[in-house]
């Protein structure tokens, strides 16, 4: 008999709970062959087991029958509903690719199917014996319509008995389930040659039942006689679902399934039959974009990867395949773009689960925020691999009048007021950084830039303000509310503010700022020398009006002392400060007004 227990001792493996979810799991990449492999693989935290195939009995193409033992399964609505949910989860388990990893040991083991379930209305008593369990199987054959194994030879069925919540076996309250077998010599009343059966405990939840059941099904198929089949031992006896396998579980289509040992991966695995893989090691979830495993081709992988959350669960979508990890299962996430032009989205993060994105060799598009950076509850870092990697900081939610700050290593958004939220993304080694701000009015400050990175800022709707860094810069306004300053291109920015050094605001013919222009500190200039239209420009620094700035009503220009006109007939008027007014070509009118002016 193989028993799922807490304390390691010969043929007894006990646990106070169903297979627990691994805390602080880590995922890393592995060397992959061109073959179908499991979906989620958990690297052992301590010691890998030794796998032995003793050449004995295994079960193939196995029908699985469930016997619900206890009156409550049929006499109460909760019992009936629980039965249905367990039936559905068992069918999901066996119809998925969960057992596919067993084929590595002997072909055909991974083929089992849910046959049917029956209700045995007698009530079990805690401490029941293995013989009592066998009697219920015999009753299923005699009274409840289960098939006569002799009639379906050479197919060998597996019978699993599920008891009501709180019922324990004769092995004690720590035992959650077991599988075993008997032959015809066990009892004279038995009219079958061999019977393979087991017990599945119950704490009142479907997750508990399906995780224990998955454990017993795997071991029943691979080592049905509890000896001589396929075993996995660490310093003693054991089977594929024993040892650290009980520490790792993963949800497949709503059914929580326990892992089992995969020799070809050196990991505990929970397959679900798709062609992607995530590998768990001790601490960080790393999603490898090149791990598409059917017809594996690492030279042409243009992957789509998305990281998000549901409640306290981490979610991953990898090339259309969806993965969801239990709360607390993941402590950190690493994403690797590797080859190909990958599209990587970090939509939402958990507060205690930082995310690092590592760009690949072909230039990746990395989007952070998913349209609402409020969901970035955990730290995010983006490491570029070449100048083709571009970070998109996307925030297009409700208008809160946010404050954005760009530095040479981060993009940060702060929502002021009573609902103060700060969300930040760190970056390095990127070819481009794009900020798509929400509807304003927003304030966007460029404090510093990376010399090898190009920047694009989109202010979104509303009246937005771009504040330049504290360096002498030339702002080229080339379109309506758009232009470039140094390494930073901007669009839908209605107001410009310079830094503490001398700034030059140069307008092309099509250039226009619909809001205001504040030169900031320093000796600042308006420059129209790039104008090509035949009419001149008008600037009055006293009134704060200037061609191509604002609406012409009210003071739109402040903190500017110097003007360079166009090659046409301009009218330039200074203010009370010292001004430099340069008419350039054309029949110009220059007025210095107060101050020590140079005309």
XYZ file of C-alpha atoms in Angstrom:
599
model
C 0.000 0.000 0.000
C 1.299 3.476 -0.842
C 0.028 6.115 1.563
C 0.087 9.903 1.213
C 1.277 10.976 4.692
C 3.121 13.522 6.883
C 6.179 11.790 8.293
C 8.678 9.961 6.118
C 8.850 6.342 7.215
C 8.694 3.056 5.323
C 5.621 3.018 3.059
C 3.995 5.898 4.988
C 4.093 9.482 3.751
C 1.886 11.855 5.741
C 0.902 15.465 5.410
C -1.335 17.622 7.563
C -2.696 19.237 4.427
C -3.178 18.491 0.780
C -0.118 19.206 -1.384
C 0.815 22.684 -0.275
C 1.634 25.446 -2.699
C 5.339 26.139 -2.873
C 6.221 29.422 -1.219
C 8.812 31.638 -2.882
C 9.098 29.606 -6.050
C 11.702 30.468 -8.652
C 11.543 29.860 -12.360
C 14.574 29.663 -14.624
C 15.193 28.544 -18.164
C 16.466 25.117 -19.093
C 18.090 23.521 -22.120
C 15.223 22.195 -24.183
C 15.127 19.441 -26.724
C 12.804 19.343 -29.721
C 10.021 17.486 -27.959
C 6.739 17.947 -26.155
C 7.369 18.757 -22.501
C 5.265 19.596 -19.444
C 3.927 23.037 -18.764
C 5.164 23.811 -15.264
C 8.271 22.203 -13.798
C 9.373 22.705 -10.172
C 13.068 22.234 -9.513
C 13.650 20.320 -6.241
C 14.735 22.522 -3.370
C 16.770 19.812 -1.642
C 17.591 16.543 -3.400
C 16.423 15.034 -6.665
C 14.994 11.520 -6.300
C 16.444 8.429 -7.920
C 14.049 6.866 -10.426
C 13.960 3.086 -10.834
C 11.831 1.016 -13.186
C 11.606 -2.441 -11.655
C 9.910 -3.844 -14.742
C 6.742 -4.757 -12.846
C 3.086 -3.956 -13.415
C 1.981 -0.550 -14.709
C -1.502 0.499 -15.856
C -2.198 1.675 -19.407
C -5.326 3.019 -21.110
C -6.949 2.919 -17.692
C -10.599 3.749 -16.961
C -10.961 5.538 -13.617
C -14.117 4.939 -11.541
C -15.048 7.050 -8.519
C -17.096 5.645 -5.637
C -18.580 8.281 -3.323
C -18.951 6.492 0.013
C -21.377 8.137 2.439
C -25.047 9.067 2.600
C -24.312 12.802 2.467
C -23.071 12.507 -1.113
C -26.618 11.840 -2.290
C -28.906 13.086 0.471
C -27.783 16.718 0.650
C -27.557 19.436 -1.988
C -24.038 20.294 -0.862
C -22.984 16.663 -1.246
C -24.515 16.398 -4.710
C -22.886 19.652 -5.805
C -19.534 18.545 -4.430
C -19.805 15.236 -6.284
C -20.459 17.034 -9.539
C -17.550 19.434 -9.053
C -15.166 16.552 -8.258
C -16.432 14.583 -11.264
C -15.885 17.601 -13.503
C -12.408 18.242 -12.092
C -11.432 14.576 -12.505
C -12.628 14.605 -16.095
C -10.651 17.813 -16.681
C -7.552 16.266 -15.139
C -7.661 13.132 -17.266
C -8.720 14.904 -20.470
C -5.885 17.426 -20.142
C -2.238 16.652 -20.738
C -1.593 16.197 -17.015
C -0.570 12.531 -17.312
C 1.368 12.997 -20.564
C 4.679 13.249 -18.722
C 4.332 9.624 -17.581
C 4.922 8.370 -21.127
C 8.630 9.046 -20.638
C 8.759 6.019 -18.334
C 6.729 3.600 -20.448
C 4.545 4.447 -23.444
C 0.847 4.326 -22.705
C 0.979 5.042 -18.973
C -0.205 8.596 -19.525
C -3.454 7.444 -21.097
C -6.273 7.250 -18.556
C -9.831 8.480 -18.760
C -12.712 9.237 -16.433
C -15.243 6.409 -16.852
C -18.040 7.208 -14.384
C -18.887 7.680 -10.721
C -21.379 5.944 -8.390
C -22.841 6.698 -4.963
C -22.572 4.204 -2.115
C -25.138 5.363 0.469
C -23.634 3.465 3.415
C -21.676 5.604 5.863
C -17.968 5.100 6.562
C -16.549 5.309 10.074
C -13.190 6.907 10.769
C -10.520 4.266 11.188
C -11.927 2.040 8.427
C -9.668 -0.770 7.220
C -8.366 -1.548 3.760
C -10.699 -4.556 3.691
C -13.662 -2.253 4.415
C -12.578 -0.101 1.500
C -12.332 -3.159 -0.727
C -15.837 -4.164 0.342
C -17.142 -0.866 -1.051
C -15.402 -1.570 -4.343
C -16.978 -5.046 -4.356
C -20.351 -3.436 -3.593
C -19.854 -1.138 -6.546
C -19.446 -4.198 -8.750
C -22.303 -6.193 -7.220
C -24.901 -3.482 -6.572
C -24.015 -0.176 -8.229
C -23.353 -1.148 -11.819
C -19.582 -0.923 -12.001
C -18.187 -3.155 -14.757
C -16.917 -6.660 -14.133
C -13.168 -6.395 -14.767
C -13.285 -9.820 -16.382
C -15.638 -8.402 -19.022
C -13.275 -5.601 -20.068
C -9.986 -7.513 -20.149
C -7.237 -6.756 -21.003
C -8.233 -3.273 -19.772
C -7.503 -2.879 -16.061
C -9.703 -0.375 -14.190
C -8.762 1.809 -11.233
C -11.324 2.384 -8.445
C -10.976 5.373 -6.126
C -13.220 5.759 -3.078
C -13.934 9.313 -1.880
C -15.245 9.743 1.665
C -17.051 12.710 3.248
C -15.114 15.528 4.888
C -13.522 14.595 8.207
C -13.489 10.811 7.717
C -10.040 9.316 8.279
C -8.628 5.919 7.454
C -7.135 3.322 9.765
C -3.722 4.878 9.161
C -4.679 7.854 11.316
C -5.819 11.447 10.810
C -2.544 12.476 9.125
C -3.111 10.220 6.136
C -4.806 11.962 3.224
C -5.082 9.083 0.799
C -3.490 5.887 -0.446
C -3.516 3.393 -3.290
C -3.115 -0.375 -3.082
C -4.149 -3.647 -4.721
C -5.198 -7.191 -3.871
C -5.225 -10.450 -5.792
C -7.798 -13.234 -5.688
C -6.054 -14.904 -2.743
C -6.854 -11.907 -0.531
C -10.415 -13.031 0.209
C -12.403 -15.990 -0.970
C -15.426 -13.853 -1.854
C -13.388 -11.792 -4.368
C -14.202 -12.936 -7.882
C -11.688 -10.720 -9.674
C -8.115 -11.738 -10.360
C -6.491 -8.428 -9.329
C -8.092 -5.243 -8.040
C -6.380 -1.843 -8.082
C -8.030 0.706 -5.845
C -7.423 3.533 -3.414
C -8.877 6.060 -1.022
C -9.049 9.848 -1.402
C -9.537 11.929 1.737
C -11.581 15.091 1.915
C -11.396 18.341 3.891
C -14.564 19.724 2.341
C -12.924 21.490 -0.618
C -12.581 20.433 -4.226
C -8.935 21.588 -4.329
C -7.991 19.207 -1.520
C -9.722 16.258 -3.196
C -8.316 16.866 -6.688
C -4.751 17.361 -5.455
C -4.840 14.154 -3.394
C -6.599 12.293 -6.208
C -4.006 13.412 -8.770
C -1.285 12.073 -6.444
C -2.969 8.673 -6.147
C -3.769 8.352 -9.847
C -0.165 9.028 -10.885
C 1.191 6.461 -8.449
C -1.524 3.912 -9.228
C -0.622 4.038 -12.912
C 3.145 3.881 -12.459
C 3.449 1.539 -9.459
C 0.032 -0.099 -8.966
C 1.332 -2.977 -6.839
C 3.339 -0.496 -4.698
C 6.527 -2.347 -5.584
C 8.315 -3.429 -8.725
C 6.952 -0.607 -10.878
C 8.352 2.895 -11.308
C 9.638 4.409 -8.080
C 11.337 7.681 -7.150
C 13.288 7.538 -3.904
C 15.260 9.950 -1.749
C 17.081 8.027 0.962
C 14.290 5.465 1.291
C 11.215 4.285 -0.548
C 8.898 6.494 -2.534
C 6.963 6.972 -5.734
C 6.719 9.692 -8.389
C 4.336 11.890 -6.374
C 6.144 11.564 -3.049
C 8.872 13.658 -1.448
C 9.009 17.263 -2.562
C 6.323 16.619 -5.174
C 3.841 17.195 -2.342
C 5.184 20.763 -2.009
C 4.190 21.821 -5.514
C 0.775 22.103 -7.116
C -0.618 23.904 -10.138
C -4.137 24.603 -11.346
C -5.110 23.152 -14.740
C -8.473 24.381 -16.027
C -9.739 24.882 -12.480
C -8.444 21.604 -11.032
C -5.609 21.900 -8.504
C -3.169 19.101 -9.359
C -0.091 17.892 -7.535
C 3.240 17.640 -9.317
C 5.162 14.428 -9.982
C 8.791 13.715 -10.808
C 9.937 14.004 -14.437
C 13.279 12.348 -15.028
C 13.909 13.992 -18.407
C 13.540 17.461 -16.888
C 15.044 16.860 -13.479
C 11.988 18.568 -12.034
C 8.585 17.975 -10.505
C 6.072 18.694 -13.251
C 2.421 19.558 -13.759
C 1.752 19.198 -17.505
C -1.386 20.555 -19.097
C -0.704 19.440 -22.631
C 0.238 22.729 -24.282
C 3.525 23.414 -26.029
C 4.968 25.973 -23.635
C 6.924 25.434 -20.431
C 7.595 27.350 -17.249
C 10.297 25.988 -14.957
C 10.228 26.645 -11.215
C 13.400 26.946 -9.200
C 13.942 28.323 -5.728
C 12.672 31.950 -5.824
C 12.100 33.699 -9.191
C 9.604 33.071 -12.012
C 11.468 33.431 -15.306
C 9.413 33.330 -18.490
C 11.549 32.361 -21.474
C 10.094 33.641 -24.714
C 11.837 31.004 -26.828
C 10.310 28.058 -24.984
C 7.803 27.024 -27.611
C 8.357 23.351 -27.569
C 6.493 21.770 -30.435
C 8.733 22.071 -33.521
C 11.073 24.102 -31.323
C 12.974 26.724 -33.331
C 14.978 29.182 -31.232
C 15.959 31.329 -34.237
C 12.519 32.608 -35.215
C 10.541 33.078 -32.024
C 8.504 36.294 -32.218
C 6.812 35.784 -28.880
C 3.901 37.432 -27.126
C 4.238 37.480 -23.342
C 1.941 39.113 -20.791
C 2.349 39.260 -17.002
C -0.649 40.132 -14.851
C -2.557 39.180 -11.741
C -5.941 37.904 -10.641
C -6.525 38.680 -7.001
C -3.315 37.530 -5.307
C -2.398 35.141 -8.127
C 0.314 35.727 -10.726
C -0.825 35.158 -14.312
C 1.292 34.571 -17.406
C 0.154 34.424 -21.013
C 2.844 32.975 -23.266
C 2.010 32.800 -26.983
C -1.668 32.317 -26.249
C -1.154 29.782 -23.439
C -2.488 30.956 -20.057
C -0.853 30.114 -16.718
C -2.065 31.072 -13.251
C -0.150 30.496 -10.028
C -1.662 30.165 -6.592
C -1.348 33.084 -4.116
C 2.094 33.126 -2.533
C 3.563 30.686 -5.047
C 5.745 33.211 -6.884
C 8.107 35.666 -5.172
C 9.742 37.248 -8.226
C 9.325 37.197 -12.011
C 12.000 37.385 -14.715
C 11.031 37.652 -18.383
C 13.581 36.859 -21.107
C 12.894 37.980 -24.670
C 15.850 36.098 -26.213
C 15.603 35.851 -30.024
C 12.879 37.289 -32.207
C 10.972 40.565 -32.033
C 8.930 39.917 -28.919
C 5.917 41.784 -27.562
C 6.092 41.795 -23.767
C 3.361 43.299 -21.576
C 3.533 43.883 -17.842
C -0.112 44.668 -17.154
C -0.325 44.303 -13.365
C 2.037 43.243 -10.591
C 1.705 42.141 -6.972
C 3.209 44.255 -4.204
C 5.562 41.515 -3.033
C 6.446 40.138 -6.482
C 8.969 42.337 -8.365
C 9.247 41.902 -12.133
C 12.378 42.177 -14.279
C 12.195 42.164 -18.082
C 15.332 41.329 -20.049
C 15.191 42.335 -23.701
C 16.347 40.009 -26.451
C 18.750 40.158 -29.359
C 16.317 41.365 -32.034
C 14.629 44.358 -30.427
C 11.571 43.854 -28.228
C 8.504 46.009 -27.594
C 7.896 46.131 -23.845
C 4.659 47.662 -22.576
C 4.232 48.413 -18.876
C 0.991 49.454 -17.237
C -1.569 47.889 -19.538
C -3.336 51.227 -19.850
C -3.575 51.685 -16.071
C -0.333 51.899 -14.131
C -2.337 51.822 -10.884
C -2.027 48.037 -11.254
C 1.761 48.148 -10.897
C 1.819 47.300 -7.209
C 5.264 45.678 -7.362
C 8.612 46.983 -8.603
C 9.288 46.708 -12.344
C 12.727 46.840 -14.011
C 13.348 46.687 -17.769
C 16.842 45.805 -18.990
C 17.417 46.356 -22.693
C 19.831 44.236 -24.698
C 20.227 46.540 -27.721
C 18.977 49.804 -29.213
C 15.981 48.006 -30.702
C 14.376 47.434 -27.290
C 11.641 49.975 -26.536
C 9.760 50.548 -23.274
C 6.159 51.801 -23.406
C 4.843 53.279 -20.145
C 1.102 53.249 -20.849
C -1.371 55.116 -18.632
C -4.693 56.121 -20.186
C -7.113 56.005 -17.284
C -9.380 58.632 -15.738
C -8.173 62.221 -15.496
C -6.445 62.819 -12.139
C -3.943 65.522 -13.163
C -0.947 63.259 -12.619
C 2.714 64.139 -12.324
C 5.191 62.154 -14.420
C 8.959 62.213 -14.050
C 11.504 60.816 -16.489
C 15.092 60.250 -15.440
C 17.976 58.448 -17.111
C 16.920 55.268 -15.317
C 13.211 55.456 -14.496
C 9.720 56.604 -15.434
C 7.470 57.536 -12.493
C 3.857 58.612 -12.184
C 2.476 60.227 -9.029
C -1.203 60.947 -8.506
C -1.499 63.943 -6.147
C -4.195 64.647 -3.606
C -5.984 62.360 -1.188
C -5.499 59.319 -3.430
C -1.720 59.517 -3.709
C -0.285 56.694 -5.791
C 3.284 56.472 -7.024
C 4.108 53.949 -9.732
C 7.582 53.622 -11.209
C 9.456 51.571 -13.790
C 13.239 51.369 -13.752
C 15.114 50.816 -17.008
C 18.562 50.529 -18.548
C 20.120 49.790 -21.929
C 17.049 50.663 -24.008
C 16.921 52.165 -27.465
C 13.680 53.963 -26.719
C 11.311 54.995 -23.928
C 7.732 55.993 -24.774
C 5.438 57.633 -22.206
C 1.745 57.500 -23.109
C 0.155 59.623 -20.379
C -3.489 59.628 -19.389
C -5.924 62.444 -20.137
C -4.632 65.523 -18.320
C -3.930 68.054 -17.202
C -0.643 66.260 -16.618
C 2.722 67.620 -15.564
C 5.677 65.793 -17.121
C 9.205 66.540 -15.931
C 12.330 65.363 -17.733
C 15.006 65.420 -15.043
C 17.705 63.532 -16.928
C 18.079 61.312 -19.969
C 20.227 58.402 -21.040
C 22.624 59.404 -23.824
C 21.926 56.211 -25.798
C 18.118 56.307 -25.431
C 15.539 58.170 -27.504
C 12.359 59.333 -25.764
C 8.809 60.028 -26.907
C 6.217 61.686 -24.656
C 2.521 61.745 -25.523
C 0.545 63.891 -23.113
C -2.847 62.427 -23.969
C -5.955 64.605 -23.794
C -6.203 67.772 -21.717
C -3.774 70.645 -21.189
C -0.432 69.018 -20.406
C 2.862 70.605 -19.389
C 6.345 69.371 -20.287
C 9.112 70.624 -17.981
C 12.638 70.433 -19.373
C 15.755 69.340 -17.589
C 18.220 71.729 -16.014
C 20.535 72.106 -18.990
C 20.894 74.584 -21.850
C 18.599 73.099 -24.495
C 17.005 73.874 -27.822
C 13.308 73.077 -28.110
C 12.259 72.592 -31.736
C 8.501 72.987 -32.176
C 7.740 71.296 -35.490
C 3.963 70.803 -35.364
C 0.907 71.591 -33.304
C 1.891 70.817 -29.702
C 4.719 68.607 -30.882
C 8.446 68.793 -31.324
C 11.748 67.648 -29.884
C 14.159 68.803 -27.201
C 17.474 66.976 -27.117
C 16.733 63.223 -27.021
C 13.073 63.808 -26.131
C 10.345 64.024 -28.764
C 6.917 65.165 -27.594
C 3.356 65.310 -28.923
C -0.016 66.500 -27.611
C 1.886 68.729 -25.156
C 0.116 72.084 -24.857
C 2.469 73.882 -22.420
C 6.268 74.032 -22.321
C 8.500 75.021 -19.371
C 12.265 75.314 -19.617
C 14.834 74.455 -16.984
C 17.180 76.655 -14.963
C 19.636 77.179 -17.833
C 19.255 79.074 -21.093
C 16.627 77.509 -23.361
C 15.925 78.247 -27.019
C 12.386 77.656 -28.302
C 12.674 77.373 -32.089
C 9.505 77.324 -34.208
C 9.199 75.868 -37.685
C 6.483 77.119 -40.020
C 4.038 74.416 -38.845
C 5.114 74.613 -35.220
C 2.618 75.841 -32.653
C 2.027 75.544 -28.901
C -1.667 75.898 -28.124
C -1.194 76.654 -24.429
C 1.631 78.563 -22.765
C 5.417 78.801 -22.944
C 7.459 79.461 -19.800
C 11.166 79.798 -20.389
C 12.061 78.947 -16.812
C 15.217 80.355 -15.254
C 18.078 81.459 -17.462
C 18.435 83.791 -20.451
C 15.857 82.261 -22.799
C 15.042 82.776 -26.487
C 12.170 82.564 -28.946
C 13.593 81.713 -32.373
C 11.589 82.090 -35.612
C 14.539 81.886 -38.008
C 13.151 78.607 -39.355
C 9.873 80.216 -40.470
C 9.265 79.986 -44.230
C 5.834 81.582 -44.585
C 5.758 85.024 -46.231
C 4.207 86.945 -43.336
C 6.343 88.005 -40.425
C 5.880 87.194 -36.752
C 4.630 89.313 -33.878
C 6.072 89.035 -30.390
C 5.281 91.305 -27.430
C 7.126 90.178 -24.304
C 5.420 92.894 -22.256
C 1.972 91.495 -23.011
C 3.184 87.897 -23.154
C 1.948 87.244 -26.673
C 3.814 85.639 -29.546
C 3.088 84.120 -32.911
C 2.502 80.349 -32.674
C 1.982 80.426 -28.890
C -1.448 80.342 -27.262
C -4.599 81.936 -28.635
C -3.384 85.527 -28.835
C -5.539 86.469 -25.847
C -3.828 86.831 -22.474
C -0.201 86.260 -21.520
C 0.961 82.974 -23.048
C 4.716 83.670 -22.950
C 6.638 84.227 -19.701
C 10.285 84.140 -18.611
C 11.608 84.862 -22.126
C 13.868 87.881 -22.734
C 15.250 87.398 -26.230
C 13.708 86.961 -29.681
C 15.137 86.075 -33.071
C 12.702 86.910 -35.839
C 12.020 85.438 -39.262
C 13.377 86.586 -42.646
C 10.154 88.476 -43.236
C 8.714 91.668 -41.751
C 8.463 91.100 -38.004
C 7.258 93.183 -35.075
C 9.265 92.403 -31.951
C 8.600 94.133 -28.614
C 10.603 93.587 -25.447
C 9.738 94.032 -21.784
C 11.218 95.790 -18.765
C 14.112 93.321 -18.549
C 17.233 93.496 -20.695
C 16.266 92.104 -24.095
C 18.031 91.009 -27.247
C 15.785 91.449 -30.288
C 17.160 90.250 -33.636
C 15.020 91.147 -36.631
C 16.873 89.054 -39.219
C 15.888 89.804 -42.834
C 12.780 91.759 -43.763
C 11.357 95.170 -42.888
C 11.222 94.703 -39.114
C 9.954 96.829 -36.244
C 11.886 96.419 -32.970
C 10.909 98.017 -29.645
C 13.135 97.496 -26.641
C 10.805 99.003 -24.009
C 12.422 99.244 -20.535
C 15.739 97.674 -19.595
C 19.165 97.624 -21.193
C 18.299 96.196 -24.618
C 20.268 95.142 -27.661
C 18.363 95.598 -30.948
